[in-house]
Coordinates of C-alpha atoms in Angstrom, one line a residue:
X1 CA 32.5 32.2 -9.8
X2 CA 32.3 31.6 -13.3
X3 CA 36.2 30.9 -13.6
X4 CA 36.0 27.9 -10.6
X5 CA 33.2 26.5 -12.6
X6 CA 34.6 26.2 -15.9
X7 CA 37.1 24.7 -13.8
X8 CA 35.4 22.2 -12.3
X9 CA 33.9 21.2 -15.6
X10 CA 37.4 20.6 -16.6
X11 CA 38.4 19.0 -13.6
X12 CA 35.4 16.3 -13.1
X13 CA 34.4 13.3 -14.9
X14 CA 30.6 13.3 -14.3
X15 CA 27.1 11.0 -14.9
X16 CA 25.5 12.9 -17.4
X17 CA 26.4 16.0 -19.3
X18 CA 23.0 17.4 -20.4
X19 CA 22.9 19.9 -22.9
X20 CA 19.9 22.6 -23.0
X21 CA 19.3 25.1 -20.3
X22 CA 15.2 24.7 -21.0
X23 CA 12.3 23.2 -18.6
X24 CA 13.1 20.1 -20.1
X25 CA 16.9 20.1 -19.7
X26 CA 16.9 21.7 -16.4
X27 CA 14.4 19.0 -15.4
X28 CA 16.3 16.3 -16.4
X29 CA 19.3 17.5 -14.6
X30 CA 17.2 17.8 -11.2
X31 CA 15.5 14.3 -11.6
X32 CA 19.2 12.9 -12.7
X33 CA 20.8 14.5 -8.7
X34 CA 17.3 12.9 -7.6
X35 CA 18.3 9.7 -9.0
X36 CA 21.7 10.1 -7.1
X37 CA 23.8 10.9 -10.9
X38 CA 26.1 13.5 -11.1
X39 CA 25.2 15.9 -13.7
X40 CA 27.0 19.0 -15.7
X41 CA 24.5 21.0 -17.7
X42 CA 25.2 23.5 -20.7
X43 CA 23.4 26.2 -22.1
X44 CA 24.4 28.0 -25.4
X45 CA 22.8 31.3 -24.3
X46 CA 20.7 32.0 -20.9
X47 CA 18.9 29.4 -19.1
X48 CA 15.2 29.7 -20.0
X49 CA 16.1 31.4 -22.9
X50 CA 14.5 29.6 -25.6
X51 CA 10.8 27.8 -25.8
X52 CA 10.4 28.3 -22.2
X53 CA 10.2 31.7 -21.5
X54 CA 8.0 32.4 -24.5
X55 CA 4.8 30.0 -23.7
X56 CA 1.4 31.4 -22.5
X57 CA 2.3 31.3 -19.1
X58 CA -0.3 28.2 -18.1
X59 CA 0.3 25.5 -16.0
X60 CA -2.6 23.5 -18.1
X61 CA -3.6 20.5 -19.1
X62 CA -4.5 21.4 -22.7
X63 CA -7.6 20.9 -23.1
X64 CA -8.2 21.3 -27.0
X65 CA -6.3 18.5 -26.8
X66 CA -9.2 15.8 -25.9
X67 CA -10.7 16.9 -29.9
X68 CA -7.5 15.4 -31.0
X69 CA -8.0 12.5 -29.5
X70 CA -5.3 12.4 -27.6
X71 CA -6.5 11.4 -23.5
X72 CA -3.3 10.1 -22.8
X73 CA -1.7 13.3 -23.2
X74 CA -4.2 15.0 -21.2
X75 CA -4.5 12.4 -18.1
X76 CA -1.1 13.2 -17.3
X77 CA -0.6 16.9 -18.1
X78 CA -3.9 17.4 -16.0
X79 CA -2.4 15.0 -13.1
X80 CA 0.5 17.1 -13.3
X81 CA -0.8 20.6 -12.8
X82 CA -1.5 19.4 -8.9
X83 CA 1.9 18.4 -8.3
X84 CA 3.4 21.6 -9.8
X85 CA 0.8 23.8 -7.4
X86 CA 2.0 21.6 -4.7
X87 CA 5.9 21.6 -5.7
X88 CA 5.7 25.7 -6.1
X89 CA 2.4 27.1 -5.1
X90 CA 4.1 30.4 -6.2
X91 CA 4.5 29.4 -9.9
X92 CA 0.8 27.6 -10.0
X93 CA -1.8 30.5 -9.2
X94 CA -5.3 29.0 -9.4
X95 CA -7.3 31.0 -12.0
X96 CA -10.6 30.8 -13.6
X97 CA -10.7 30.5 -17.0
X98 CA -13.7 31.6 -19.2
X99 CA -15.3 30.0 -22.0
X100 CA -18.1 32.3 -23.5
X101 CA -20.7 30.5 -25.6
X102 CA -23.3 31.9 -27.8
X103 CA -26.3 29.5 -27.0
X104 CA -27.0 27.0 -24.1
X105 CA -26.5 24.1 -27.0
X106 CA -22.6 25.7 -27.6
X107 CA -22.6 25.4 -23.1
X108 CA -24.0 22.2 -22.9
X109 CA -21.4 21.0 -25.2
X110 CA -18.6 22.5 -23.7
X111 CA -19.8 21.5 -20.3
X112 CA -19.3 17.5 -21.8
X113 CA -15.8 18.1 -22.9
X114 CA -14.7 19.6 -19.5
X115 CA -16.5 17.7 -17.2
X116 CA -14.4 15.1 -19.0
X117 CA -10.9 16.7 -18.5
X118 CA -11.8 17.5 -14.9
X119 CA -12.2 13.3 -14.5
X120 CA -9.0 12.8 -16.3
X121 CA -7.3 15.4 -14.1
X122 CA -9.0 14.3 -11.0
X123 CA -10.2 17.4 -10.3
X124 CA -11.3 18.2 -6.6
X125 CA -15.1 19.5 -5.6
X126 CA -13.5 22.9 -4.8
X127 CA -12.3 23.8 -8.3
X128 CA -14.5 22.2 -10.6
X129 CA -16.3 24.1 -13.5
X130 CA -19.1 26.7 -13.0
X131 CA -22.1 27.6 -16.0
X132 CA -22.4 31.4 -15.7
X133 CA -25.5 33.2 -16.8
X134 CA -26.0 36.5 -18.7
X135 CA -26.2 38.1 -15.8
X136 CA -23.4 36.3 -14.1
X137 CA -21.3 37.2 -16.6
X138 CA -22.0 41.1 -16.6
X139 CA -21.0 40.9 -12.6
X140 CA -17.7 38.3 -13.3
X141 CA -16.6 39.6 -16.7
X142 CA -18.1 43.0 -17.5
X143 CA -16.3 43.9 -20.7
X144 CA -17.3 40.7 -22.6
X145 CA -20.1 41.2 -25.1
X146 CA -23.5 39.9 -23.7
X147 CA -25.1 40.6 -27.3
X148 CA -22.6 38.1 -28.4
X149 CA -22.2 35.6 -25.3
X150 CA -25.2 34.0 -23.6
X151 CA -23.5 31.4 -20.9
X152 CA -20.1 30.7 -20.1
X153 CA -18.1 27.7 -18.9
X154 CA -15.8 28.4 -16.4
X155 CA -13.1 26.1 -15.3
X156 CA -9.7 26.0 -13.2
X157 CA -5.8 26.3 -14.6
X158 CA -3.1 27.3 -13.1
X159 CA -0.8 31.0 -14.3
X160 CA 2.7 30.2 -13.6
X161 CA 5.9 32.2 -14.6
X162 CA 7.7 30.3 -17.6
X163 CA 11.4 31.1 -16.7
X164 CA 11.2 30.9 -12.7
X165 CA 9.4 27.9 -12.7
X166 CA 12.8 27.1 -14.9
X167 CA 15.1 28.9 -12.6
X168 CA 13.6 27.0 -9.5
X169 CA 14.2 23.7 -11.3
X170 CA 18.0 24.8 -11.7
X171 CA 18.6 25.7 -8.3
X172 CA 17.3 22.2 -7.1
X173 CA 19.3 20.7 -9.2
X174 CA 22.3 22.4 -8.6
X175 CA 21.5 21.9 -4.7
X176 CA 21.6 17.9 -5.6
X177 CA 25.3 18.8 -6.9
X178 CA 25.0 19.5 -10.5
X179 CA 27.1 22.2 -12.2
X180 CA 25.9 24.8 -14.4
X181 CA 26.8 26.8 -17.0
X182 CA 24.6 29.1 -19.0
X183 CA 26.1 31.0 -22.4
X184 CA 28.6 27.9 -23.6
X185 CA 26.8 26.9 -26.3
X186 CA 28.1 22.7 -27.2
X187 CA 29.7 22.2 -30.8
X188 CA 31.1 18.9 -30.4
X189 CA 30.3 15.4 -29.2
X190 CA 33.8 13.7 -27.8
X191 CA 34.2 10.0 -28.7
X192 CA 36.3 7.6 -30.9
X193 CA 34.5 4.4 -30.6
X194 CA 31.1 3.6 -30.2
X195 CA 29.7 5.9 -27.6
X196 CA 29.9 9.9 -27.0
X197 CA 32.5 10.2 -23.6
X198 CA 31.7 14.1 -23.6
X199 CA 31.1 17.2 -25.1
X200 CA 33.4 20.1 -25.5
X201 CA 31.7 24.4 -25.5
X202 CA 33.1 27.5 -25.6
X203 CA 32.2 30.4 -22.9
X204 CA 30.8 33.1 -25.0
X205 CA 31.8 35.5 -22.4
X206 CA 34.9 34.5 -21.6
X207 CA 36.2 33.0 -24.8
X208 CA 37.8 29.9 -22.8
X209 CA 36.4 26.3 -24.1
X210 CA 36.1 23.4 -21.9
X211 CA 35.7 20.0 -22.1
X212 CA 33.0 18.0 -19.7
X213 CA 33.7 13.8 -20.0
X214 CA 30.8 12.3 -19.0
X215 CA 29.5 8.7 -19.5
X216 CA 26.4 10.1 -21.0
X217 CA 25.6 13.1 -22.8
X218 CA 21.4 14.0 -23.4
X219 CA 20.4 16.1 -25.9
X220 CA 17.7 18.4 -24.6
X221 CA 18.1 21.6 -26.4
X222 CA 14.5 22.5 -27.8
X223 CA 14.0 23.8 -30.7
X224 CA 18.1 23.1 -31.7
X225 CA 17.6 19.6 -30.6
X226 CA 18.0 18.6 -35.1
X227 CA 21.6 20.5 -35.1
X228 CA 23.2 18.7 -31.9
X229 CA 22.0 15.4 -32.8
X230 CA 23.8 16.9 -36.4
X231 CA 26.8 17.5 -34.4
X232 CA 26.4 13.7 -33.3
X233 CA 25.5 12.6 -36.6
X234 CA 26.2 15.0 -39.5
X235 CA 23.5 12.9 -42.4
X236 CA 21.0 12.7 -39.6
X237 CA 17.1 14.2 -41.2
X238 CA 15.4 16.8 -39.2
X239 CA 12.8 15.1 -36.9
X240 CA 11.0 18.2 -35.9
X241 CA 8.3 20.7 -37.1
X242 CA 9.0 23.9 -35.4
X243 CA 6.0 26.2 -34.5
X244 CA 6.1 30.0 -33.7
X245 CA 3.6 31.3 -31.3
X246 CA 3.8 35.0 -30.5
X247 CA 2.1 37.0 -27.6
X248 CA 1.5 40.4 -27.7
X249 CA 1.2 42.6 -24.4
X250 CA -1.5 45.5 -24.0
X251 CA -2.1 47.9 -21.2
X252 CA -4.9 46.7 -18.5
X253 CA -6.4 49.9 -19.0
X254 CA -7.7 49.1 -22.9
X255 CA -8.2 45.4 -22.1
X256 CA -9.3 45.1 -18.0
X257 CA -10.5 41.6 -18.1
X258 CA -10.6 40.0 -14.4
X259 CA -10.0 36.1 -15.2
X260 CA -8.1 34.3 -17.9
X261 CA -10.9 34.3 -21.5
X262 CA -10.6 32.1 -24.2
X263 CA -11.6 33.8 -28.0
X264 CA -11.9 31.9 -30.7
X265 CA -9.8 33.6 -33.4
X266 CA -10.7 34.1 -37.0
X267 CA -9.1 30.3 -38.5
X268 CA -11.2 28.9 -35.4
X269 CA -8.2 28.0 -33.2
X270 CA -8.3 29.3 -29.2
X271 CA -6.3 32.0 -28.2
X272 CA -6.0 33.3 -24.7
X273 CA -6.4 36.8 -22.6
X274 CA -4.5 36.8 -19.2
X275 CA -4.2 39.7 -16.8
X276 CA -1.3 39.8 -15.2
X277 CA -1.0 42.8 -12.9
X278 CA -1.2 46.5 -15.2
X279 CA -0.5 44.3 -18.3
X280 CA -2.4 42.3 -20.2
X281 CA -1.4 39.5 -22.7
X282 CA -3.1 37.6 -26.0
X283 CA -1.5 34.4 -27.5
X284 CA -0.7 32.6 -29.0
X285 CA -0.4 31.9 -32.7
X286 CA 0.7 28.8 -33.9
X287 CA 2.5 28.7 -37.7
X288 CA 5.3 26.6 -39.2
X289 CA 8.5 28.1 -39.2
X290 CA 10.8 27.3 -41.7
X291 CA 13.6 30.2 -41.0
X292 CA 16.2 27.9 -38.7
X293 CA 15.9 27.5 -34.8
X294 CA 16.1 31.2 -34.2
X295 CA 16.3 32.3 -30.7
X296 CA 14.2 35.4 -31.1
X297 CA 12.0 34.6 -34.3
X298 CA 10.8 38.0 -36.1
X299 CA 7.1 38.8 -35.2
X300 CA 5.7 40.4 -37.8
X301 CA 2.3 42.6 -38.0
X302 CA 0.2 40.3 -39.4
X303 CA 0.9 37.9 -36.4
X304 CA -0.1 41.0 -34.4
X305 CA -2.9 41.6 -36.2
X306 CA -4.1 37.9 -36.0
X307 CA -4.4 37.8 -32.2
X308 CA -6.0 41.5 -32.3
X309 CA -8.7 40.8 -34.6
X310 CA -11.4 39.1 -32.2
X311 CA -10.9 41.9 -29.3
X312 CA -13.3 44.1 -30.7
X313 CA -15.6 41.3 -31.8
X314 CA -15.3 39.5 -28.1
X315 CA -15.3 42.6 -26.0
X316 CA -16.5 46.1 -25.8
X317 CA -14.1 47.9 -26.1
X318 CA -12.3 49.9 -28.7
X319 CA -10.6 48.5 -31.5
X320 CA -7.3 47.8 -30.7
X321 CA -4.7 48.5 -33.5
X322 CA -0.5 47.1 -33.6
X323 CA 0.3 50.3 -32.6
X324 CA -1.6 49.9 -29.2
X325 CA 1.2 46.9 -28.1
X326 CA 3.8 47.9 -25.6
X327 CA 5.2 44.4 -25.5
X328 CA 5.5 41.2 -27.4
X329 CA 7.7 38.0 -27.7
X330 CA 8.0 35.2 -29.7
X331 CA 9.6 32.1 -29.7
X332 CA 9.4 28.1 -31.5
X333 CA 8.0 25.2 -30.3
X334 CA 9.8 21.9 -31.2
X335 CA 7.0 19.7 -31.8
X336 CA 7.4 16.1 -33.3
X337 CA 6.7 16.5 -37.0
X338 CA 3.9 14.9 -38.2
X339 CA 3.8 14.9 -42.5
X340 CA 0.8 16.2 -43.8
X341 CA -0.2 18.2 -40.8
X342 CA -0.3 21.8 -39.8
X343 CA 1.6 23.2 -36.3
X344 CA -1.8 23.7 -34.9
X345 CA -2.9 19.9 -35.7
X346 CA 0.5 18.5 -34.0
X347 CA 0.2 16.5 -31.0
X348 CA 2.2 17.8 -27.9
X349 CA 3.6 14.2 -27.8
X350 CA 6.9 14.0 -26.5
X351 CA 9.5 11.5 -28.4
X352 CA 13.1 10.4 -27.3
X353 CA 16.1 8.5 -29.8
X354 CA 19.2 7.7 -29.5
X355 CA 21.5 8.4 -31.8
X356 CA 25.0 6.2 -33.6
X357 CA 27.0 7.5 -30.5
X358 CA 24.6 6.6 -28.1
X359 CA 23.5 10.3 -27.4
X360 CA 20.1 10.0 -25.8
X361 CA 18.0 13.3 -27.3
X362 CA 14.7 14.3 -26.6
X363 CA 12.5 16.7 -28.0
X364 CA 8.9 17.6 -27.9
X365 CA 6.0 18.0 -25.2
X366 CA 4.6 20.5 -22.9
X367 CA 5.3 23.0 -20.3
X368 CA 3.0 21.1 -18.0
X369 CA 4.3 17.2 -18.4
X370 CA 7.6 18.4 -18.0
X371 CA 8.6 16.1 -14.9
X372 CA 7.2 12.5 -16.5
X373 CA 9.0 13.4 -19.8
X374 CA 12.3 14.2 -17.8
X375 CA 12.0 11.0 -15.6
X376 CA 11.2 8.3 -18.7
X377 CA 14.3 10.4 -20.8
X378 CA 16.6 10.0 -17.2
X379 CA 15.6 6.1 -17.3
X380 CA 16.3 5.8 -20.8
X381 CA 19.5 7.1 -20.7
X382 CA 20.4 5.2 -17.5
X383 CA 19.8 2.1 -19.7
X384 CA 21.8 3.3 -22.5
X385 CA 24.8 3.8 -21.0
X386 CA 24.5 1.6 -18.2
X387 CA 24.1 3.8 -15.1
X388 CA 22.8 3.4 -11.8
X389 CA 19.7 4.9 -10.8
X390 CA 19.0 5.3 -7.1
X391 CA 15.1 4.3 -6.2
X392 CA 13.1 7.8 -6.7
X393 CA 12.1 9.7 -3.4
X394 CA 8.5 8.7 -2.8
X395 CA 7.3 12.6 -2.5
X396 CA 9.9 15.2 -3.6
X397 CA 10.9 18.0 -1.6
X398 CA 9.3 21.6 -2.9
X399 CA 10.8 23.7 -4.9
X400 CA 12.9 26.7 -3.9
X401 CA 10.5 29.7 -2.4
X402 CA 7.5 26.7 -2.8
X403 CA 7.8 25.7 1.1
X404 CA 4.3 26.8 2.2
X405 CA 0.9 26.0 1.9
X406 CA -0.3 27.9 -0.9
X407 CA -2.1 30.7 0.8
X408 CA -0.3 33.0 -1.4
X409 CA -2.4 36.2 0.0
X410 CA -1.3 35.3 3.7
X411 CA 2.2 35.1 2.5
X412 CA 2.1 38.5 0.8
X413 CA 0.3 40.0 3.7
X414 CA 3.5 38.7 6.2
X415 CA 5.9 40.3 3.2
X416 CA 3.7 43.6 3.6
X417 CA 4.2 43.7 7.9
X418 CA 8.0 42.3 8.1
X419 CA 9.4 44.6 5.0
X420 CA 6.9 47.2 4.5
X421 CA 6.4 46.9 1.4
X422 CA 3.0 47.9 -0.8
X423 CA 0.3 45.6 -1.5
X424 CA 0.9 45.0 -5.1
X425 CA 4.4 45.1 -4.5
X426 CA 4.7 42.0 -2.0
X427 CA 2.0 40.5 -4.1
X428 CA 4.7 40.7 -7.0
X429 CA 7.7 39.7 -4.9
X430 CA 5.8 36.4 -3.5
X431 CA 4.6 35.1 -7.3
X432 CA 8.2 35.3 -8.2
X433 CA 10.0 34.7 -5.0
X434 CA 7.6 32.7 -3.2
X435 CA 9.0 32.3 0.4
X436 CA 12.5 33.4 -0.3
X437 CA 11.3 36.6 -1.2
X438 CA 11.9 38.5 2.6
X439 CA 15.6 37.1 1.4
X440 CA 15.5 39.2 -2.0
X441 CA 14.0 42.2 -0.2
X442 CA 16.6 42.5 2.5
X443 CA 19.2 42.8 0.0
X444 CA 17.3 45.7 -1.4
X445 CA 14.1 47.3 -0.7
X446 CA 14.2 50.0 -3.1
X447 CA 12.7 50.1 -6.6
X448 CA 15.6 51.0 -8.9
X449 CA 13.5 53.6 -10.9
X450 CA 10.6 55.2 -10.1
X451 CA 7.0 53.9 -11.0
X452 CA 9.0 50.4 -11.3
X453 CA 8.2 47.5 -9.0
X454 CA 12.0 46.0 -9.6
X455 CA 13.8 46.4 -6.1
X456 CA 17.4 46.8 -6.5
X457 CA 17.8 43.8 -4.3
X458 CA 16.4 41.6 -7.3
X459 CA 19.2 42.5 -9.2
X460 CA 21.7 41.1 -6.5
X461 CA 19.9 38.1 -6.1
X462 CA 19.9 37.4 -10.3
X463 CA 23.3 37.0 -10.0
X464 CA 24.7 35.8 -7.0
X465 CA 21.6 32.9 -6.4
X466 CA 20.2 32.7 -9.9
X467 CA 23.3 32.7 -12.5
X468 CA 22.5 35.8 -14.6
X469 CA 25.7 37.0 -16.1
X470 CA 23.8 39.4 -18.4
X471 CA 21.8 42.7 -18.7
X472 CA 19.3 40.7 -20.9
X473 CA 19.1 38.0 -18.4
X474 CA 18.1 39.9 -15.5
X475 CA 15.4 42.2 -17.5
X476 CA 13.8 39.4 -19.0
X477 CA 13.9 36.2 -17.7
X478 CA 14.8 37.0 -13.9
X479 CA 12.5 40.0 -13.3
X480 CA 10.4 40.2 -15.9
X481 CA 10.2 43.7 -16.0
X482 CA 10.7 43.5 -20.2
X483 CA 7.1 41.8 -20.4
X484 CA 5.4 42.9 -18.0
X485 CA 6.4 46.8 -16.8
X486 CA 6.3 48.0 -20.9
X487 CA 6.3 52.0 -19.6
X488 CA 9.6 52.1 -17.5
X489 CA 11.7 48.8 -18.9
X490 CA 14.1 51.4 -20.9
X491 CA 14.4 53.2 -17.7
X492 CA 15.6 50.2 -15.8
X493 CA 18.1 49.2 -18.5
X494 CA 20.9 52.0 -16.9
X495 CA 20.5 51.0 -12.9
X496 CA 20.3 47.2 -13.7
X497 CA 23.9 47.5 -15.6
X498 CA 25.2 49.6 -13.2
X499 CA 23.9 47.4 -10.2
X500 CA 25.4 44.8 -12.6
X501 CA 29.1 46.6 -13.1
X502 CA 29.2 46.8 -9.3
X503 CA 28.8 43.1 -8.9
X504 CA 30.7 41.5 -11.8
X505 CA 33.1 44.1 -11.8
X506 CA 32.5 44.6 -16.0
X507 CA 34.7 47.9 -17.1
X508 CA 32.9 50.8 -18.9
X509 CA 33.2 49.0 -23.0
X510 CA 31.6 45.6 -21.4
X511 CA 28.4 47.8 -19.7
X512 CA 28.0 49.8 -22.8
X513 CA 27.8 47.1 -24.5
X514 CA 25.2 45.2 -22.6
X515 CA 23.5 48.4 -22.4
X516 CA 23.1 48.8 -26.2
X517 CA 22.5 45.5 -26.6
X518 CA 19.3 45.4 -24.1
X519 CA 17.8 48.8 -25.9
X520 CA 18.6 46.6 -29.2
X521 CA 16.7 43.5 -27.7
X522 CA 13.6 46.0 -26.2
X523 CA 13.5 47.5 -30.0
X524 CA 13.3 44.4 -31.6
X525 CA 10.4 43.1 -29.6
X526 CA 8.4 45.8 -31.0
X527 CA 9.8 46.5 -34.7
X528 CA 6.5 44.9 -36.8
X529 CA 5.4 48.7 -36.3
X530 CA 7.4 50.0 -38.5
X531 CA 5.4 47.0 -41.0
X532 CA 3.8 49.0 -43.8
X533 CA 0.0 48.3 -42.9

């Protein structure tokens, strides 16, 4: 369908063309439909390809935040994370997280600062912080070092999947009418007088350009969001600092920690340990990047070692060296720049201009307060260019696969009797998939290799429902198999592009090249080992 829709670009003068494929772009373009606007929206690569497949994975109300003083930021990320769980119950797990401390004065004090986020996220009875003992500890979190760790403070977030939670913010939008293209990256702003009237792109995989008039054009492209507003306004400065935080990915087996852990790392800052299934994850760092808004910024081994370094000192376990990674990604963070202040030291503020042409762009925030930023940047640009917003609806619908009421073991246990399928298999298939996953599964119940959890069904649904047009889209951001199933990913490359030929028709040059291209990608994630130590 990718021919009608370049058409239909072509064809259709619309609202708002919004450019930026991201949570914050893909929100925008839902709460535009919402607010009865007709939207086109523009990615230059994948959707969730940038910032917003590479966070930590929380649906959180940051916390470390309140030490910077800034509440306001807090309140309404921590108001948020209960209307995501209510939007998607499938991309808002409940999880505990732990805080270790060393004394009850290092408890006490961390006790103060949650209680206080719990108020400011209205926190219900049910979920609000326990104090675990020595002993407690030992039974909840066995592999933390009780030498070391006295007391812990444990307290509720939410574990979400980055690029579905995208993905399901794309399909409502596109339900409300808004047309979507992923790899047609935007290199000009259309307009002779005073205000933009469009933006022309070029379909990487097609070659063909198009040209989308629109009587707004928004600027949401991440970490790029400096070189479209250039492409508005060629002596505009740089208004963002962008930050690299990389993950690394370990097997559960060196690292089985039951709940989410917070270390502190060896410059003080908090980094994170989150099971999820046989893999286990440790981010993030957080270091200016001064290389250009790369898509894939190089991890290096010293980043590895960074986020390594407390393991051994938290936990008892065995050291853990670079070599014991089987996954890893990194990406940037836009943040606001702030002179005079590290990435780490940055609010998460979120900040919107508009530029000479009337170009509304907006950069900045967090994963979490991605629905107030994408309503005030909606309003603004309703103002700017004089367009009509419809009144909100007073309690929006769920998202795709979020129709249910949370009990997300009930659900998998229905998935287990109607299709058959394993336990951690259904559990798998109802995080991504929530209800819509007996859909996925009917289209096909088998795994596409063996010891894989990918069901060849996946595949079909990645590109006729979800937009992938890629080998690298389905194995990373659609099934997730490139993060999180490290010991058979290069085995799935093969069946996903021939699942793919079959379905997009691609001869045998374009699936070679898709192939090489993924083994490339799955390399490059890991090539700090070959770092001389």
């Amino acid at each position: 369908e990718r021919t009608s829709t370049l058409d239909r670009l072509e064809r259709e003068s619309i609202d708002c063309a919004v450019i930026g494929g991201g949570i914050t772009g893909v929100g925008i373009a839902r709460e535009a439909t919402l607010r009865g606007l007709s939207v086109a929206l523009l990615d230059a690569a994948d959707f969730a390809s940038g910032p917003s497949i590479r966070s930590s994975k929380l649906i959180n109300g940051g916390l470390r935040y309140l030490a910077m003083g800034d509440n306001a930021l807090v309140r309404e990320t921590a108001l948020e994370r209960k209307e995501i769980h209510r939007l998607a119950p499938h991309l808002a797990e409940p999880r505990w997280v732990v805080v270790p401390t060393r004394s009850r004065a290092g408890l006490i004090k961390m006790r103060a600062g949650i209680t206080t986020y719990e108020k400011l996220g209205a926190v219900e009875d049910a979920d609000l912080h326990r104090n675990w003992s020595r002993d407690e500890l030992e039974a909840e979190e066995p592999i933390l070092d009780r030498s070391r760790f006295a007391h812990a403070c444990v307290y509720r977030e939410y574990l979400t999947e980055d690029a579905r939670l995208v993905l399901a913010n794309l399909r409502c939008a596109v339900a409300g009418g808004a047309v979507v293209l992923n790899h047609a990256p935007v290199d000009a702003i259309t307009g002779d007088g005073g205000s933009a009237d469009g933006v022309e792109a070029e379909c990487t995989l097609s070659g063909r350009r198009v040209r989308v008039r629109a009587r707004c054009v928004i600027n949401a492209a991440g970490p790029w969001v400096d070189r479209v507003h250039q492409i508005e306004n060629p002596q505009a400065e740089a208004r963002l600092h962008l930050s690299k935080g990389v993950h690394v990915v370990v097997p559960e087996e060196r690292l089985p920690v039951r709940n989410i852990v917070i270390l502190g790392a060896a410059d003080r800052r908090s980094i994170f340990v989150i099971r999820r299934g046989e893999a286990v994850f440790i981010g993030t760092t957080d270091t200016s990047y001064e290389h250009g808004s790369e898509t894939w910024p190089r991890i290096t081994r010293e980043d590895v070692e960074y986020l390594l370094e407390p393991i051994p000192r938290d936990f008892s376990v065995e050291p853990l060296a670079p070599e014991d990674v089987v996954a890893a990604w990194s990406g940037l963070r836009p943040l606001i720049a702030e002179p005079g202040k590290k990435a780490h030291e940055i609010s998460r503020r979120d900040e919107i201009w508009i530029g000479p042409k009337r170009v509304v762009s907006v950069a900045g925030g967090k994963l979490t307060g991605y629905r107030p930023m994408t309503r005030t940047a909606v309003e603004k640009a309703a103002e700017v260019c004089e367009l009509r917003l419809a009144t909100p609806p007073e309690r929006e619908a769920p998202l795709p696969g979020g129709d249910f009421d949370g009990d997300l073991e009930g659900l998998s246990a229905r998935l287990q009797r109607e299709t058959g399928l394993e336990p951690a298999a259904a559990a798998r298939m109802i995080g991504l998939y929530g209800t819509e996953a007996g859909e996925v599964v009917g289209r096909g119940a088998n795994p596409l290799v063996s010891g894989s959890s990918v069901l060849s069904g996946e595949v079909s649904w990645a590109i006729e429902v979800e937009g992938a047009a890629r080998l690298e889209d389905v194995l990373y951001r659609r099934t997730r198999a490139a993060l999180y199933e490290p010991s058979v990913r290069q085995a799935l490359v093969e069946p996903i592009a021939d699942r793919m030929t079959e379905l997009l028709g691609w001869d045998a040059a374009r699936r070679e090249r898709e192939i090489e291209a993924a083994r490339e990608r799955l390399a490059r994630d890991l090539a700090f080992l070959g770092e001389t130590p």
